[in-house]
PDB file of C-alpha atoms in Angstrom:
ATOM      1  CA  UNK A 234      26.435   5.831  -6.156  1.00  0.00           C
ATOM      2  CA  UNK A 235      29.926   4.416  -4.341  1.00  0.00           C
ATOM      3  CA  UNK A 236      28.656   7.209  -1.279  1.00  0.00           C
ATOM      4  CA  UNK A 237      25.112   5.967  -1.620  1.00  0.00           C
ATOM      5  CA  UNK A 238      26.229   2.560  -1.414  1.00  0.00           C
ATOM      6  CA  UNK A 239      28.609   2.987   1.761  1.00  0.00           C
ATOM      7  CA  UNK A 240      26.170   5.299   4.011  1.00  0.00           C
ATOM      8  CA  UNK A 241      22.991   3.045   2.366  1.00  0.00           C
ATOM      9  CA  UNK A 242      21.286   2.701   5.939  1.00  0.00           C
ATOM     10  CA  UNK A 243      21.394   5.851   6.570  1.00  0.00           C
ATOM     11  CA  UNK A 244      19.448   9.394   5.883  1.00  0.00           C
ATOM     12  CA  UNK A 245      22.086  10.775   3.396  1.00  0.00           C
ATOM     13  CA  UNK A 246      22.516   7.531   1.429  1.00  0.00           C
ATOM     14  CA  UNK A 247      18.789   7.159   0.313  1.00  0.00           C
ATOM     15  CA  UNK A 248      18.967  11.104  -0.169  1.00  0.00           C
ATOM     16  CA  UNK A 249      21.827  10.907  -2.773  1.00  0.00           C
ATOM     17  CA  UNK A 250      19.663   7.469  -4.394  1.00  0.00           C
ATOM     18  CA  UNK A 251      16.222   9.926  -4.639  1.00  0.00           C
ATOM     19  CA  UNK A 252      18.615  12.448  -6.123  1.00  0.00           C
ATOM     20  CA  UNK A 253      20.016  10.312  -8.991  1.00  0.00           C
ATOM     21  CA  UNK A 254      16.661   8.969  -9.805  1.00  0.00           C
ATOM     22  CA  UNK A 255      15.898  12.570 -10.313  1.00  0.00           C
ATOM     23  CA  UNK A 256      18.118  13.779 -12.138  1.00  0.00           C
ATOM     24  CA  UNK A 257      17.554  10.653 -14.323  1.00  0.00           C
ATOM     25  CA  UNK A 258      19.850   8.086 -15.979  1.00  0.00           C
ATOM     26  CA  UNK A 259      20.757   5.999 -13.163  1.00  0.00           C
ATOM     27  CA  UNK A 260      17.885   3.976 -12.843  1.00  0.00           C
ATOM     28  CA  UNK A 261      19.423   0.353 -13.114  1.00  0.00           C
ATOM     29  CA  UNK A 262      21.654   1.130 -10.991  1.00  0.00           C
ATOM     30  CA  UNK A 263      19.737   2.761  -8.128  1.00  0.00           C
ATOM     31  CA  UNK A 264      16.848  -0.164  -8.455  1.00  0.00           C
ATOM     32  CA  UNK A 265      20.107  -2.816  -7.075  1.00  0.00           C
ATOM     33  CA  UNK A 266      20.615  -0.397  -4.030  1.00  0.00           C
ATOM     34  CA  UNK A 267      16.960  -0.076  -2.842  1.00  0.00           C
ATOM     35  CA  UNK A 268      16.573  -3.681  -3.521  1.00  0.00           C
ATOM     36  CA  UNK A 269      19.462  -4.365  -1.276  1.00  0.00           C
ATOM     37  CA  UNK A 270      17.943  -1.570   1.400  1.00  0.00           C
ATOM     38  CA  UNK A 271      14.405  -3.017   1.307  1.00  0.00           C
ATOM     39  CA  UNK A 272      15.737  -6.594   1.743  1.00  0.00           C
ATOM     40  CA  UNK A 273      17.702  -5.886   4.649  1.00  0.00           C
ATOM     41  CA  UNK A 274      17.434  -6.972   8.182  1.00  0.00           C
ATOM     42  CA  UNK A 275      18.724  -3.605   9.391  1.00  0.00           C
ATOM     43  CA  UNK A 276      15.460  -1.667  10.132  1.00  0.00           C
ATOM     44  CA  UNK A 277      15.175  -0.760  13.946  1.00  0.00           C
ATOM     45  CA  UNK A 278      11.912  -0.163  15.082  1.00  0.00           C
ATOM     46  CA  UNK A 279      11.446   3.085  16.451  1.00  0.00           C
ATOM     47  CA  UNK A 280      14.797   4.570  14.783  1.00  0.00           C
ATOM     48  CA  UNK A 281      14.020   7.783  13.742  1.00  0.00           C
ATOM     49  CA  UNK A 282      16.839   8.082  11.337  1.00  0.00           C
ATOM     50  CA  UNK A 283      16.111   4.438   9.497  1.00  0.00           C
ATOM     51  CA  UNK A 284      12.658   5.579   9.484  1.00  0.00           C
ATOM     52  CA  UNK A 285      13.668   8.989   7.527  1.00  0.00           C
ATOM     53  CA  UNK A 286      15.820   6.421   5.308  1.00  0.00           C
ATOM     54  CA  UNK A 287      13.278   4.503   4.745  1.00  0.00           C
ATOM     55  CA  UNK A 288      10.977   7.440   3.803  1.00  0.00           C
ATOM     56  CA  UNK A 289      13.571   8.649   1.406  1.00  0.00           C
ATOM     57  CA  UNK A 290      14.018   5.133  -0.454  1.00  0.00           C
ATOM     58  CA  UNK A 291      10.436   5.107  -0.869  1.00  0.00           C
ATOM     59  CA  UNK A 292      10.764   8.082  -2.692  1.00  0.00           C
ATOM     60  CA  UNK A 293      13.461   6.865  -4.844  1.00  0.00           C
ATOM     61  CA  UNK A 294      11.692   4.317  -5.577  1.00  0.00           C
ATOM     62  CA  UNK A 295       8.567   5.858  -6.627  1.00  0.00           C
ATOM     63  CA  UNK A 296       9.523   8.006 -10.165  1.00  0.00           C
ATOM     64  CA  UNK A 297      10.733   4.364 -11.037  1.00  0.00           C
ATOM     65  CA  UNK A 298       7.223   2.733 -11.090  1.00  0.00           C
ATOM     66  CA  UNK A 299       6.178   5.380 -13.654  1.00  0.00           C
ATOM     67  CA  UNK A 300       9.641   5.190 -15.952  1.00  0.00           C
ATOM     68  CA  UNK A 301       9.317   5.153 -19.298  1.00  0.00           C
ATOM     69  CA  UNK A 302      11.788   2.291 -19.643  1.00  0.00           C
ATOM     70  CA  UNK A 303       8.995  -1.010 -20.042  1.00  0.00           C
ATOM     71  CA  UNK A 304      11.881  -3.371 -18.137  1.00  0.00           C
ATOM     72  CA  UNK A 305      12.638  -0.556 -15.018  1.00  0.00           C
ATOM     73  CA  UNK A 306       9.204  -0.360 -14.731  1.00  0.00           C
ATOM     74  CA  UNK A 307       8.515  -3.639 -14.328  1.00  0.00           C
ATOM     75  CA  UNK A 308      11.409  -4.254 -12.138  1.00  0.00           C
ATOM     76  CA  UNK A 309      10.335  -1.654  -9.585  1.00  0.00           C
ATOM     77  CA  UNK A 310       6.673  -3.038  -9.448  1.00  0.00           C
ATOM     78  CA  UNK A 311       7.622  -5.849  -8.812  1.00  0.00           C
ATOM     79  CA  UNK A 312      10.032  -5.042  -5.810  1.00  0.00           C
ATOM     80  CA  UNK A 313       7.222  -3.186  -4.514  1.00  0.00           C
ATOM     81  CA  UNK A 314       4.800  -6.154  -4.614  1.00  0.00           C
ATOM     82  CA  UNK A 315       7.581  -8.686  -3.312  1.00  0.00           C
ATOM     83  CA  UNK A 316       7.800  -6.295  -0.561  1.00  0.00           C
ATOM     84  CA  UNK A 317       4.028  -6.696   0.376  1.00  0.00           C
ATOM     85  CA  UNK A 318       3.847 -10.323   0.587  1.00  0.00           C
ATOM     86  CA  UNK A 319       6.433 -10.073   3.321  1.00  0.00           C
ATOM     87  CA  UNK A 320       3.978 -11.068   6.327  1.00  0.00           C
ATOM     88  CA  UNK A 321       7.124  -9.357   8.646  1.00  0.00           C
ATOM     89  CA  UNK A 322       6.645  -6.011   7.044  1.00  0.00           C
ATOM     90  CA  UNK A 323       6.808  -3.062   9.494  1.00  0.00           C
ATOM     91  CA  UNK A 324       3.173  -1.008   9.093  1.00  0.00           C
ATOM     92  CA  UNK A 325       5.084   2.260   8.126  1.00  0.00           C
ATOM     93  CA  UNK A 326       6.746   0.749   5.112  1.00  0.00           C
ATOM     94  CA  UNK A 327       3.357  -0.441   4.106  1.00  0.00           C
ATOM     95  CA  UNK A 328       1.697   1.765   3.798  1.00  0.00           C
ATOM     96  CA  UNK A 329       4.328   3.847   2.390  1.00  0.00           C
ATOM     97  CA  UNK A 330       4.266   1.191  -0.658  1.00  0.00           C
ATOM     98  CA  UNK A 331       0.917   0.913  -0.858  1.00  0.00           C
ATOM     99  CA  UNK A 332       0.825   4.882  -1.341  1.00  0.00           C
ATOM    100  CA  UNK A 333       3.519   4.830  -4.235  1.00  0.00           C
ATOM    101  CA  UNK A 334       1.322   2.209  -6.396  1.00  0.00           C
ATOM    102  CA  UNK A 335      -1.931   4.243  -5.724  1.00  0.00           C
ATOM    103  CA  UNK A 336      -0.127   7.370  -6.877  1.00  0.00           C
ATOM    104  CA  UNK A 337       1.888   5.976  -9.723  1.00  0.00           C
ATOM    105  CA  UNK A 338       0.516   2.141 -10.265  1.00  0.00           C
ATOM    106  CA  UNK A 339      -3.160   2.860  -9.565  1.00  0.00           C
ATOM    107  CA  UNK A 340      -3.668  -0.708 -12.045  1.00  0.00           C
ATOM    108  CA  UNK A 341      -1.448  -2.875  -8.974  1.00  0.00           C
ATOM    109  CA  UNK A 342      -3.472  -1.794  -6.136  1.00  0.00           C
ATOM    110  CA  UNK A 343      -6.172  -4.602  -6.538  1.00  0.00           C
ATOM    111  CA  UNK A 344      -3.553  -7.305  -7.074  1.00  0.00           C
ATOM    112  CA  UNK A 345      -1.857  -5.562  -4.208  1.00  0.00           C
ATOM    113  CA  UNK A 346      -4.514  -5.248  -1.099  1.00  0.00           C
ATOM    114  CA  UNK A 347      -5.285  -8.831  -2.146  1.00  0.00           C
ATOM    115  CA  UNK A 348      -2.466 -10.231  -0.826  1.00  0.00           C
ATOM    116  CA  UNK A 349      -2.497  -8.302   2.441  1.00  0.00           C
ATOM    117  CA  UNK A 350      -6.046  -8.751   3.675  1.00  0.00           C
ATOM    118  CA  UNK A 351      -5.333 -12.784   3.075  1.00  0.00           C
ATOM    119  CA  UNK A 352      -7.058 -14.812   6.392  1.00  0.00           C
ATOM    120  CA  UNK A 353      -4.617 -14.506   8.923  1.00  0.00           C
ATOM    121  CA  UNK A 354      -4.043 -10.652   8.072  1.00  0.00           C
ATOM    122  CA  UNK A 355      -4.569  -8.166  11.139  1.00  0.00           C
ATOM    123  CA  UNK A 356      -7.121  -6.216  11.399  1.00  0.00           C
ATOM    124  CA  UNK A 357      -4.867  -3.066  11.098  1.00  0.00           C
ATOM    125  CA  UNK A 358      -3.554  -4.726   8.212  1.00  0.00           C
ATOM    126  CA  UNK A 359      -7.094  -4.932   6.469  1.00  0.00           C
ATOM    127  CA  UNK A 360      -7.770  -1.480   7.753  1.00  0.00           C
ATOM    128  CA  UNK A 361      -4.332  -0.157   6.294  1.00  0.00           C
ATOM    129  CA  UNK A 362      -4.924  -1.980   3.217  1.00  0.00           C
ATOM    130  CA  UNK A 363      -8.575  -1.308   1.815  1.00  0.00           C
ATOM    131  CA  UNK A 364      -7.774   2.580   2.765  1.00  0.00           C
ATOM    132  CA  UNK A 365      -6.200   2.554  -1.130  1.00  0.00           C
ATOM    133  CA  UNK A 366      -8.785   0.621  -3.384  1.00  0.00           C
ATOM    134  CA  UNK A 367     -10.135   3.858  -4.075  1.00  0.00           C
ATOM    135  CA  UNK A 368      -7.272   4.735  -5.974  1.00  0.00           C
ATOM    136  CA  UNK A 369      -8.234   1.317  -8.943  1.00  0.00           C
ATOM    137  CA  UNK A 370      -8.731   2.761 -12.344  1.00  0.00           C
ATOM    138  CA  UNK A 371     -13.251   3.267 -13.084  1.00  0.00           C
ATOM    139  CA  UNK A 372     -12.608  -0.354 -15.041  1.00  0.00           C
ATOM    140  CA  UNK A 373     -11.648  -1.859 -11.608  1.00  0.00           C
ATOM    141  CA  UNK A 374     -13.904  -0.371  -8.979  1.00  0.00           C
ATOM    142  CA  UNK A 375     -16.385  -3.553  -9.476  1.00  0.00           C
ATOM    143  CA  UNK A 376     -14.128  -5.790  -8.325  1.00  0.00           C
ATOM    144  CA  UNK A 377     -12.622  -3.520  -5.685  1.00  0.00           C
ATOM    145  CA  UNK A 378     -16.183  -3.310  -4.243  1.00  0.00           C
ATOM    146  CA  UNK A 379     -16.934  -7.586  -4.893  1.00  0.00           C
ATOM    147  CA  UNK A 380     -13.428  -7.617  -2.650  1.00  0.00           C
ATOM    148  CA  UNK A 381     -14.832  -5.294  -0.013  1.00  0.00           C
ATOM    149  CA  UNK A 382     -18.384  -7.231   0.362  1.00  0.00           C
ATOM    150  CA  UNK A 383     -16.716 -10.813   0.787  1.00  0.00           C
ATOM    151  CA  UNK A 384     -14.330  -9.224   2.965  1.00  0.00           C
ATOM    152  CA  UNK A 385     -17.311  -8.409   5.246  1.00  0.00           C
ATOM    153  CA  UNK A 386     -18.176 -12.313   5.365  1.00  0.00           C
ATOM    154  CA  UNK A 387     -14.829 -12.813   7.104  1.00  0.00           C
ATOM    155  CA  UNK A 388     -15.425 -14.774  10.798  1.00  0.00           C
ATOM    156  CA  UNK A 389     -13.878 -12.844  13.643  1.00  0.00           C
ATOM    157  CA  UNK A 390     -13.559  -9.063  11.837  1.00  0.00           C
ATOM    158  CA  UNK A 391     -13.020  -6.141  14.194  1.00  0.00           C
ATOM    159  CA  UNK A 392     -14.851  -3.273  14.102  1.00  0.00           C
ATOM    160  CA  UNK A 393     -11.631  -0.876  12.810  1.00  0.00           C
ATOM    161  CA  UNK A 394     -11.526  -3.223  10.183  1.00  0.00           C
ATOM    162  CA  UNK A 395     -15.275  -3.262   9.056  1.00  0.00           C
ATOM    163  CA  UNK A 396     -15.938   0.144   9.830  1.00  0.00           C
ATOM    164  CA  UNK A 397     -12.586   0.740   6.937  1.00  0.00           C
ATOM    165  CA  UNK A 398     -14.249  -1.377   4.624  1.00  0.00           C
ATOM    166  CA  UNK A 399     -17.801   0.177   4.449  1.00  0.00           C
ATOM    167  CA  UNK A 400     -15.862   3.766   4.817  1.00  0.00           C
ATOM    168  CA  UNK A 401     -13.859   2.278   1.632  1.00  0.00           C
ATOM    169  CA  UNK A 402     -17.200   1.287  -0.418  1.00  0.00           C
ATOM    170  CA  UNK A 403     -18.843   4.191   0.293  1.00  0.00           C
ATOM    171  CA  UNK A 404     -15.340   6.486  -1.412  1.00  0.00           C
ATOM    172  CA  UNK A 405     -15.481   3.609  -3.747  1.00  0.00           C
ATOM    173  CA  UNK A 406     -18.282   5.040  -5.798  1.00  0.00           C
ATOM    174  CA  UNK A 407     -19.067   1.473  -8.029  1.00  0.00           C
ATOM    175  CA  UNK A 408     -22.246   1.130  -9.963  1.00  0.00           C
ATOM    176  CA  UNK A 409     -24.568   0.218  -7.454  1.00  0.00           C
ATOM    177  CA  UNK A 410     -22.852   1.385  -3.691  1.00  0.00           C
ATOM    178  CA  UNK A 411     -25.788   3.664  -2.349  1.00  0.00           C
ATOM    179  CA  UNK A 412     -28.137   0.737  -2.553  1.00  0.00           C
ATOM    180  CA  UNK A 413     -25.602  -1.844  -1.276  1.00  0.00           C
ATOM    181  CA  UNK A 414     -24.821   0.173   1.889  1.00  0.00           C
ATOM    182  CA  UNK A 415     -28.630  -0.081   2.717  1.00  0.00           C
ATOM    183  CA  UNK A 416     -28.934  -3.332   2.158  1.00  0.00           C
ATOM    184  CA  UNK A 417     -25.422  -3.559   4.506  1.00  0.00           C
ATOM    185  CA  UNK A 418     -27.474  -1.410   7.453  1.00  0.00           C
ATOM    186  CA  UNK A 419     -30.300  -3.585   7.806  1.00  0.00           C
ATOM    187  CA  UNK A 420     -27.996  -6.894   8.603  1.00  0.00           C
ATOM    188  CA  UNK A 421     -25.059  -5.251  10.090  1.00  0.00           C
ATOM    189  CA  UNK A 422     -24.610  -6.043  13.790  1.00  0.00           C
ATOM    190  CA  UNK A 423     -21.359  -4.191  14.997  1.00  0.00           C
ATOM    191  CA  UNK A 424     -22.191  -1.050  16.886  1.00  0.00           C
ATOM    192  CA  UNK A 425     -19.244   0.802  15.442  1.00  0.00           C
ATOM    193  CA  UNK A 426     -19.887  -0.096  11.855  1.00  0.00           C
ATOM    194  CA  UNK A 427     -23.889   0.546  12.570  1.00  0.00           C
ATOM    195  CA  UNK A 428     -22.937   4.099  13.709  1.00  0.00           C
ATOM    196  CA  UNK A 429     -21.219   4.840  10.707  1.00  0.00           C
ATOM    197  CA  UNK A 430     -23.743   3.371   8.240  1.00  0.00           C
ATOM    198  CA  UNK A 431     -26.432   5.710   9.940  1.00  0.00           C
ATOM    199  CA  UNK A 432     -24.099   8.419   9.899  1.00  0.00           C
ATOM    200  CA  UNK A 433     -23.426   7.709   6.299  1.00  0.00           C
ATOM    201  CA  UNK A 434     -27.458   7.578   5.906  1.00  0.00           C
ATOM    202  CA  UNK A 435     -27.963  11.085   7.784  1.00  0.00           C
TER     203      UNK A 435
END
């Protein structure tokens, strides 16, 4: 942990902190390090090595979203949710975190991509984000789909973005999604999102 902690922003620092998670008992104790990693301002964009740390912090981070401990558990959701609301959040690091909940927090992913496809979001954050709601538990995919509809409303949508989001309902499976994507052909207007819908229909 003292080695971890010195080389912390770097590749063999997070590779020691995946290594103690995995080995199991430290779990406290590595949480305070990635929380101190992930709330740096150290990250250089385009740094290979930072982005190999950050890679390997992910995956630290990751068995501790599914530990048995209630409290870690909790602790490391909740880092990785804090983490999403940051509207300065590099697109890598993203979607890394939005592939640890959908792999070991399928029941956060809603609460999740709700925050990050809020009005002013990108359209490669919508796209990024709506990518995952196919991961929500069978008792969610209702609401996942409701999201994806209104999200189709929004003024000013690209086409990446819309073209995601029918892509999304269509994985999505909810009660009712064959029917809704016809009834989404006959009023949809952007080429790119029309070519996929009769694609989809083909």
């Amino acid at each position: 942990l003292d080695v971890a902690s010195s080389r912390l922003f770097e590749p063999e620092g997070t590779a020691i902190l995946e290594a103690l998670v995995r080995l199991g008992g430290h779990g406290t104790l590595v949480l305070d390090h990635l929380k101190g990693f992930f709330s740096s301002e150290k990250a250089i964009e385009g740094d290979a090595m930072y982005a190999l740390s950050q890679v390997q912090a992910v995956a630290a981070l990751m068995p501790l979203l599914g530990a048995e401990d209630p409290t870690l558990q909790r602790q490391a959701s909740e880092l990785v949710l804090e983490r999403l609301t940051d509207p300065f959040l590099d697109p890598t690091e993203r979607l890394l975190f939005l592939t640890t909940l959908a792999e070991k927090r399928s029941d956060l992913v809603l609460r999740a991509v709700s925050g990050l496809i809020a009005d002013n979001a990108s359209d490669e954050a919508v796209a990024d984000a709506v990518m995952f709601l196919d991961a929500l538990p069978l008792e969610q995919r209702t609401a996942g789909q409701d999201l994806l509809v209104a999200l189709l409303s929004r003024e000013g949508l690209g086409s990446k973005a819309r073209v995601a989001i029918l892509k999304e309902i269509s994985q999505l499976g909810a009660s009712g999604s064959a029917e809704l994507l016809q009834n989404l052909r006959r009023i949809e207007t952007d080429p790119s999102a029309l070519a996929f819908l009769d694609q989809l229909a083909s």
